[in-house]
Tab-separated table of C-alpha atoms in Angstrom:
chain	number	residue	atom	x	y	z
A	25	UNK	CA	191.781	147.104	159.766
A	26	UNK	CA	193.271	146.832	163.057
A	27	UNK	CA	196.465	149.357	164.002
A	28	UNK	CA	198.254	148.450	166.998
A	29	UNK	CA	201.486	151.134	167.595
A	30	UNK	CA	202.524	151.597	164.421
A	31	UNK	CA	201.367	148.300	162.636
A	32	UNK	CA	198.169	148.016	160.759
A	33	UNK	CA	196.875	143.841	160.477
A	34	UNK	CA	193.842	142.887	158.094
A	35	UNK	CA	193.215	139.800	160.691
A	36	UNK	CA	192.215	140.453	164.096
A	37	UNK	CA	192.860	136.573	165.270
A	38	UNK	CA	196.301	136.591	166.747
A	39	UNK	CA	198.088	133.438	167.444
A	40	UNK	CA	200.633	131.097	170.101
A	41	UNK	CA	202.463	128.632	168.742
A	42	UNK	CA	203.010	126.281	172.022
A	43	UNK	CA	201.482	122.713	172.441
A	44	UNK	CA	201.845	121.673	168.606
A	45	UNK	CA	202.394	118.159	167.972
A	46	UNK	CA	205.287	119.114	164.974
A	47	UNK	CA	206.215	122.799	163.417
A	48	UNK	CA	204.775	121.573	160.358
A	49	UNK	CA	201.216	121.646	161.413
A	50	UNK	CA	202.379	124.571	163.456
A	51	UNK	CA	202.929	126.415	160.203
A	52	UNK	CA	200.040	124.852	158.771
A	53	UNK	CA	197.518	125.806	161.103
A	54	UNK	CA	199.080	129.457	161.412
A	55	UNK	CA	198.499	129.677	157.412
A	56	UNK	CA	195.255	128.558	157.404
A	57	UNK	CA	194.321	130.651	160.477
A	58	UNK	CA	195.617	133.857	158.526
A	59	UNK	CA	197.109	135.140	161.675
A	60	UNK	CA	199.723	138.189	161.450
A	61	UNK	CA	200.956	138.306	164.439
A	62	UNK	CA	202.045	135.202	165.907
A	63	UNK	CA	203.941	134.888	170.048
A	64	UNK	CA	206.777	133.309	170.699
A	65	UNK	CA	207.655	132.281	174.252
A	66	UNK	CA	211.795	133.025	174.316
A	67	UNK	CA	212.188	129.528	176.625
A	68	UNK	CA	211.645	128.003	173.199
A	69	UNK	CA	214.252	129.093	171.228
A	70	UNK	CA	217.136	129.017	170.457
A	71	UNK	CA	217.682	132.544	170.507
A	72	UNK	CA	222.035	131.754	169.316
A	73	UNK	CA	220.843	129.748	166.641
A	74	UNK	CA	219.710	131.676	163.555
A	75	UNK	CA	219.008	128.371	161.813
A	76	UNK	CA	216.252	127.276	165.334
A	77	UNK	CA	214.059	124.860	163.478
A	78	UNK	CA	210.916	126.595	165.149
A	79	UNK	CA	211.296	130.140	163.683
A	80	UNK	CA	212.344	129.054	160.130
A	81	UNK	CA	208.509	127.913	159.889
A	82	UNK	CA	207.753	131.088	161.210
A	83	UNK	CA	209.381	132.919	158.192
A	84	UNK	CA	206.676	134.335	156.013
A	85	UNK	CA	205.959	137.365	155.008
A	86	UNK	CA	202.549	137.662	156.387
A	87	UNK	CA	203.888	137.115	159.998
A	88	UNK	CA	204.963	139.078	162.379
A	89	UNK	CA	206.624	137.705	165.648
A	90	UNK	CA	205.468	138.888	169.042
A	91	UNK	CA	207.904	137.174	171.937
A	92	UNK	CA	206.152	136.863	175.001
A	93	UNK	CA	208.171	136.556	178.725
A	94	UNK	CA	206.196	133.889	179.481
A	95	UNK	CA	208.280	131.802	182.216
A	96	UNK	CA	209.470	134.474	184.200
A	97	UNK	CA	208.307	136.089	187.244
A	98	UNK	CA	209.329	139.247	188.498
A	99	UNK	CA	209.562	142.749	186.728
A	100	UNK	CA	213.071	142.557	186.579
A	101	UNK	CA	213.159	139.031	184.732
A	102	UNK	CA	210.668	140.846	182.309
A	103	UNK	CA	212.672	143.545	181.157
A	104	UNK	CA	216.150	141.333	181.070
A	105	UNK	CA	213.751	138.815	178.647
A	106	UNK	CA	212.642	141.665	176.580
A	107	UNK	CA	215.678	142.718	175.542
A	108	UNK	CA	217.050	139.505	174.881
A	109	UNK	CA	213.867	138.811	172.684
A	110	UNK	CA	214.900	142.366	170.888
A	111	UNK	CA	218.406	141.629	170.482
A	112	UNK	CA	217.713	137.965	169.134
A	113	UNK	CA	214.434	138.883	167.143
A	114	UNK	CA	215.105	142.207	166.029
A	115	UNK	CA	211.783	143.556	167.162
A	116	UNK	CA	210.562	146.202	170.170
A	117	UNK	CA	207.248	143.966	170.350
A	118	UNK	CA	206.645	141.991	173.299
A	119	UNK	CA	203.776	140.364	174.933
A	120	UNK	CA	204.319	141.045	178.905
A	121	UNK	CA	203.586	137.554	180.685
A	122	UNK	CA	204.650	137.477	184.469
A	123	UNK	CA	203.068	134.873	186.147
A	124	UNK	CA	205.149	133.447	189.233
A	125	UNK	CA	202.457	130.877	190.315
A	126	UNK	CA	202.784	127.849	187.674
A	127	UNK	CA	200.066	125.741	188.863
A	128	UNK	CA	197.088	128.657	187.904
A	129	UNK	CA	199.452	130.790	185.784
A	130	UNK	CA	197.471	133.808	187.230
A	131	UNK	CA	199.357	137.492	185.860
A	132	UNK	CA	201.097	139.489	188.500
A	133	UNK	CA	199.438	142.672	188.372
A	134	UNK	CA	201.900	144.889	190.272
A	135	UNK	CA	205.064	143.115	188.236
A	136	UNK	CA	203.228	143.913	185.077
A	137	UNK	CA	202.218	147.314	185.930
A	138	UNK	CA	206.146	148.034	186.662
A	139	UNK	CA	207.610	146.089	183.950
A	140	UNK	CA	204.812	147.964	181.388
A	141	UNK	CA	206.518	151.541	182.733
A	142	UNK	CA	210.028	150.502	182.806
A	143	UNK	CA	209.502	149.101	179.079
A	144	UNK	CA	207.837	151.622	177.423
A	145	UNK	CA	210.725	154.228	178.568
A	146	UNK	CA	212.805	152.238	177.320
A	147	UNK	CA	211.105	152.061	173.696
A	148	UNK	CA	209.279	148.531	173.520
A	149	UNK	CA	206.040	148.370	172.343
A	150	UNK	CA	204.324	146.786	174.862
A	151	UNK	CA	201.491	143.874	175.063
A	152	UNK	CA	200.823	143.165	178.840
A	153	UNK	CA	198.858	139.856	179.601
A	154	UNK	CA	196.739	140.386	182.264
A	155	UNK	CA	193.522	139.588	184.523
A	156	UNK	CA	190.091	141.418	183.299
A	157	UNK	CA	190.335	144.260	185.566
A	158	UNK	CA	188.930	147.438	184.192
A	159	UNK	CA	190.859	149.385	186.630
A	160	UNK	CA	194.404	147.692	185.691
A	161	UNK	CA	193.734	147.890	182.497
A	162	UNK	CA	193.366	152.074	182.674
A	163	UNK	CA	196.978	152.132	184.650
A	164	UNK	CA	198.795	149.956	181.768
A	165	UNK	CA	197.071	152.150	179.402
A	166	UNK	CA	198.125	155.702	180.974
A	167	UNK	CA	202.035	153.716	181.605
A	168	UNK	CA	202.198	153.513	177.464
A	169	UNK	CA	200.668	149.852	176.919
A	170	UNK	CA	200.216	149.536	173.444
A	171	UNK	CA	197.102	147.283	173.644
A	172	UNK	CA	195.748	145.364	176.895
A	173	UNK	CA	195.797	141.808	176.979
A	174	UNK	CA	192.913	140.444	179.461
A	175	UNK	CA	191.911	136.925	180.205
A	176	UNK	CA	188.735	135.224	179.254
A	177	UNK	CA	189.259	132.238	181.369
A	178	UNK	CA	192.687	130.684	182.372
A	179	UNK	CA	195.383	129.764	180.419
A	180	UNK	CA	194.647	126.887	178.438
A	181	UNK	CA	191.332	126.313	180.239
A	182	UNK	CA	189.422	126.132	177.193
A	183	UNK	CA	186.367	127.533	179.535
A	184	UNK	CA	185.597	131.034	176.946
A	185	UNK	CA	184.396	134.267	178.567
A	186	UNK	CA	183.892	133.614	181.999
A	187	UNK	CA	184.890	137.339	182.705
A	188	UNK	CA	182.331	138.729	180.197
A	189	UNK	CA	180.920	141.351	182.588
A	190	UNK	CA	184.856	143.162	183.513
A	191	UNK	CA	185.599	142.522	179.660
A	192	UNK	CA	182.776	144.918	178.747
A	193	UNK	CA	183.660	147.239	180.883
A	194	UNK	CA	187.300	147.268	179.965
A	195	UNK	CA	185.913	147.480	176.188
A	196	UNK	CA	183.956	150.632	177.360
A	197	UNK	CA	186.556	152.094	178.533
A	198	UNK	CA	189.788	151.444	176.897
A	199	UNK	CA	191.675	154.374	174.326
A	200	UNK	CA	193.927	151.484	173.712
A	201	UNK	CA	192.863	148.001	171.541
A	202	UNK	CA	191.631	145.406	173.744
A	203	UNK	CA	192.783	141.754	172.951
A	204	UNK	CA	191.092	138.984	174.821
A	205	UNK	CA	193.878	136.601	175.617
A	206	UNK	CA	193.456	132.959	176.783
A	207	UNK	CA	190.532	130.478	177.661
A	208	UNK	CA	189.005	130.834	174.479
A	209	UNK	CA	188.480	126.779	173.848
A	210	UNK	CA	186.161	127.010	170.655
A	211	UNK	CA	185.198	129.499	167.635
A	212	UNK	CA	181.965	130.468	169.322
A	213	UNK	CA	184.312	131.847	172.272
A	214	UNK	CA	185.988	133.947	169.720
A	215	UNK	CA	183.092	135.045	167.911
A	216	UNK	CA	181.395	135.834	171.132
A	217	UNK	CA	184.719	138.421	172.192
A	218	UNK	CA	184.302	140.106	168.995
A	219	UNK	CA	180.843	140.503	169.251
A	220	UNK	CA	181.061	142.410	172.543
A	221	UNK	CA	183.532	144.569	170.691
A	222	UNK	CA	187.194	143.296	171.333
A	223	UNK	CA	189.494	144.897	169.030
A	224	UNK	CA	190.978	141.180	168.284
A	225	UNK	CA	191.301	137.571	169.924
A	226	UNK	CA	194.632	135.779	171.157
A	227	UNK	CA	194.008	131.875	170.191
A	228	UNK	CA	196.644	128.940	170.871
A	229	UNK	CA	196.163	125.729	172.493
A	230	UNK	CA	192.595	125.522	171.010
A	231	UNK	CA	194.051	125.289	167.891
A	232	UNK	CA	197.529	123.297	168.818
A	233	UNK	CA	195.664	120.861	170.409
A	234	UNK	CA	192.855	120.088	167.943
A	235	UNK	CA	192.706	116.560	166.289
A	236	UNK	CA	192.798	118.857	163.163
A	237	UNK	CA	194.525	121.689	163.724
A	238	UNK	CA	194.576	123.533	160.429
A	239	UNK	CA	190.934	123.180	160.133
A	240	UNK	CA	190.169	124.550	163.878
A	241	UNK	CA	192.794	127.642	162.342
A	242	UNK	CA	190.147	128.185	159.335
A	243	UNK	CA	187.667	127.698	162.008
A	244	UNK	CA	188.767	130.499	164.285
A	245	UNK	CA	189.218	132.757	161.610
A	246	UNK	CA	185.624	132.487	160.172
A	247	UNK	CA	184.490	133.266	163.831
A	248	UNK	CA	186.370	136.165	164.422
A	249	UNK	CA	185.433	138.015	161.132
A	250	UNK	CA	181.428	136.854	161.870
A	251	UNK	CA	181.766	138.399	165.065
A	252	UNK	CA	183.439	141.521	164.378
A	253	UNK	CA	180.797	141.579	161.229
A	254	UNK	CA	178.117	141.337	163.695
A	255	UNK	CA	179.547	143.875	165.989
A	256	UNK	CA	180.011	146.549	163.217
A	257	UNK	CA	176.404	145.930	162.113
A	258	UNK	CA	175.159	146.389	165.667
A	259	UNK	CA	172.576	143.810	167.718
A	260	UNK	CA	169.513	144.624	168.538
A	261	UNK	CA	168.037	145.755	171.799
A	262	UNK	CA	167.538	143.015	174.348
A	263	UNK	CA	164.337	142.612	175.940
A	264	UNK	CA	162.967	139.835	178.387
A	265	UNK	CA	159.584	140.183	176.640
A	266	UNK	CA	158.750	138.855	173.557
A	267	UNK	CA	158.673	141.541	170.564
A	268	UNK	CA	156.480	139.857	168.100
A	269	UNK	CA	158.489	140.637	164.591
A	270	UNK	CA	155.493	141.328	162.584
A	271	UNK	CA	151.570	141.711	164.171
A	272	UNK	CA	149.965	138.571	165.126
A	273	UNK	CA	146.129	139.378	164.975
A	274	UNK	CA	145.567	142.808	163.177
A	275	UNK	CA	144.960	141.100	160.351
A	276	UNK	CA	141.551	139.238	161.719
A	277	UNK	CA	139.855	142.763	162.311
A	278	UNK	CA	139.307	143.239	158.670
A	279	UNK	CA	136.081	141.981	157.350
């Protein structure tokens, strides 16, 4: 069991719901995935309409929606989207996405570092998307961040865990739960996070953009239990010599 704030979640595989080809399979793959927590970027709503095609498949009792800021780029666009999402949504849940450069979609780190303080004092629960820094990640979690959100690879990349190293130390370190957000392009990516000992994964165009997306949604959440499984059970210690796993020759000294 997972507990983020004050919400506990049996899966540890949290979903986007951008790139799609229809909400159906949207809602589909979300099912099969057995997500709980699901983001929503506020640019794709219809935040006046209570009838917005897109969040009436999102009504289910299993999820829960996490609006994310993603479009804007300043601190002060943050906050004014956050409370727009809480107003429209009902919810003090947000996933903090600043990013003013579209073509690499890199996180600002000073925006989100300001936005995270002037959130939290003002009650949100907060989910800030940002690079694997281990340092960064330490300031977001003494300014109140619920959970820190750091990147695998780009946004969309598909390219997995190509900060591994910073992950582990942010792992190491964190009093907070560590999501690893973005890049992750197949299951093995996801089991791979887990395995390291990521409190839970953050999956969404890998799965929108599969030629079978509700099966790539089962597929994601077999990998993130199996890794989890395998971190709880522990691996073994790595060596570069070979350990021979039972005795080779002892046996040919008895006559």
């Amino acid at each position: 069991m997972l507990t983020i704030a004050n919400k506990t979640f049996t899966s540890r595989l949290f979903t986007g719901t951008g790139k799609f080809p229809t909400y159906q399979s949207m809602q589909d793959a979300l099912e099969a995935s057995g997500s709980e927590l699901v983001t929503v970027a506020l640019r794709r709503v219809d935040v006046k309409d209570k009838d917005d095609d897109m969040l009436a498949h999102l009504s289910h009792s299993r999820i829960n929606l996490l609006p994310n800021t993603s479009g804007v780029r300043t601190a002060k666009e943050a906050v004014f989207a956050a409370q727009l999402a809480r107003e429209a949504l009902g919810t003090n849940w947000v996933k903090l996405e600043i990013h003013p450069d579209p073509r690499y979609l890199m996180p600002d780190p000073i925006e989100t570092l300001s936005a995270t303080e002037a959130l939290v004092k003002e009650g949100f629960v907060v989910l800030p998307y940002i690079h694997a820094d281990p340092v960064l990640c330490k300031r977001l979690e003494d300014a109140g961040a619920s959970a820190v959100m750091p990147l695998g690879s780009p946004i969309g990349s598909n390219n997995g865990l190509r900060t591994l190293d910073f992950l582990k130390i942010i792992i190491e370190q964190s009093n907070v739960p560590v999501v690893v957000d973005a890049g992750l392009g197949v299951p093995s990516h996801a089991a791979q996070a887990m395995e390291i000992g990521a409190d839970a994964v953050l999956v969404n165009t890998a799965i929108a953009v599969a030629q079978n997306p509700v099966e790539m949604g089962k597929a994601f959440k077999m990998a993130v239990e199996a890794g989890r499984m395998a971190f709880e059970c522990g691996q073994g210690t790595v060596s570069e010599q070979a350990n021979a796993s039972s005795p080779l020759t002892e046996f040919l000294s008895y006559e």
